[in-house]
Amino acid sequence: MTAQESIDARILSYYGELFDEGARLTTRSAQGPVEFARTQEIILESVSAGRVLDIGGGAGVHARALQSAGFEVEVIDPVPRHVDQARAAGLSARIGDARALPFQDAEFDAALVLGPLYHLAAREDRQLALREAARVVRPDGLIFAAGLSRFIAFGKTTLARGIPDPYPDEWVAVAARGEPTAGMRFPAGHFHTAEELDEEVRSAGLEVEAVLGVEGPAGSLLESLEGAGEELVQAALTVARAAASVPGVRDMSAHLIAVARVRS
């Protein structure tokens, strides 16, 4: 079994049996609603109408919001549970792989790639997923591609622990190459820096307009609080907006989003 086959099997188990992705963006913690609100803002700042493909769209939380805003939305995801949840929410959804999309060229005005990149370990697979998204989006259309922050991943791996001697190779792998540690419950394939995400999206032939931090520096705090309160959530959103494009600071967001345009 290849590394990616192992991750793919873990994805089906994790999202199919262990973790409710829909609740993550809504009720699991205050971080989810902040991530959801900022992601929607980033999308709607650039796209106002049209047909959108949500690749790796999970339970369809983002797709449902866009459909309610008047977009025509299609969801594709490898997890049967997610597809069933999206269909139950009134969305058009099917099972599929980001690396081999079952659509014709230039069918969509925009595509969301908000999960696949951080579940794909090999750069070649991430490039394939980005090129497939570009293929099915019309020229001058937009792609929103997300990565998980390497800075946050390294912090969660090492904080509140002593500094070992010798320094663990796994810690070096996270910081230097974005490689997940062994035994991680979450089926991660890769953690990005903002600069690396920018480079990978450009290498796939897209024109990058921005790479933005999503939740901002307060996102990790909100994830650890049982009850944050609306005032704190609004403050976190204000900081997230201000920090979104600041180099270095944007990496303090758990999620990064590249806003990119398909070349005409």
PDB file of C-alpha atoms in Angstrom, residues 10 170 180-186:
ATOM      1  CA  ARG A  10      -7.830   6.806   6.827  1.00  0.00           C
ATOM      2  CA  GLU A 170       9.468  13.971  13.052  1.00  0.00           C
ATOM      3  CA  PRO A 180       2.702  14.897   9.278  1.00  0.00           C
ATOM      4  CA  THR A 181       3.950  12.975  12.295  1.00  0.00           C
ATOM      5  CA  ALA A 182       3.308   9.244  12.557  1.00  0.00           C
ATOM      6  CA  GLY A 183       0.258   8.199  14.524  1.00  0.00           C
ATOM      7  CA  MET A 184      -1.632  11.416  13.879  1.00  0.00           C
ATOM      8  CA  ARG A 185      -5.370  10.739  14.104  1.00  0.00           C
ATOM      9  CA  PHE A 186      -6.207  13.363  11.486  1.00  0.00           C
TER      10      PHE A 186
END
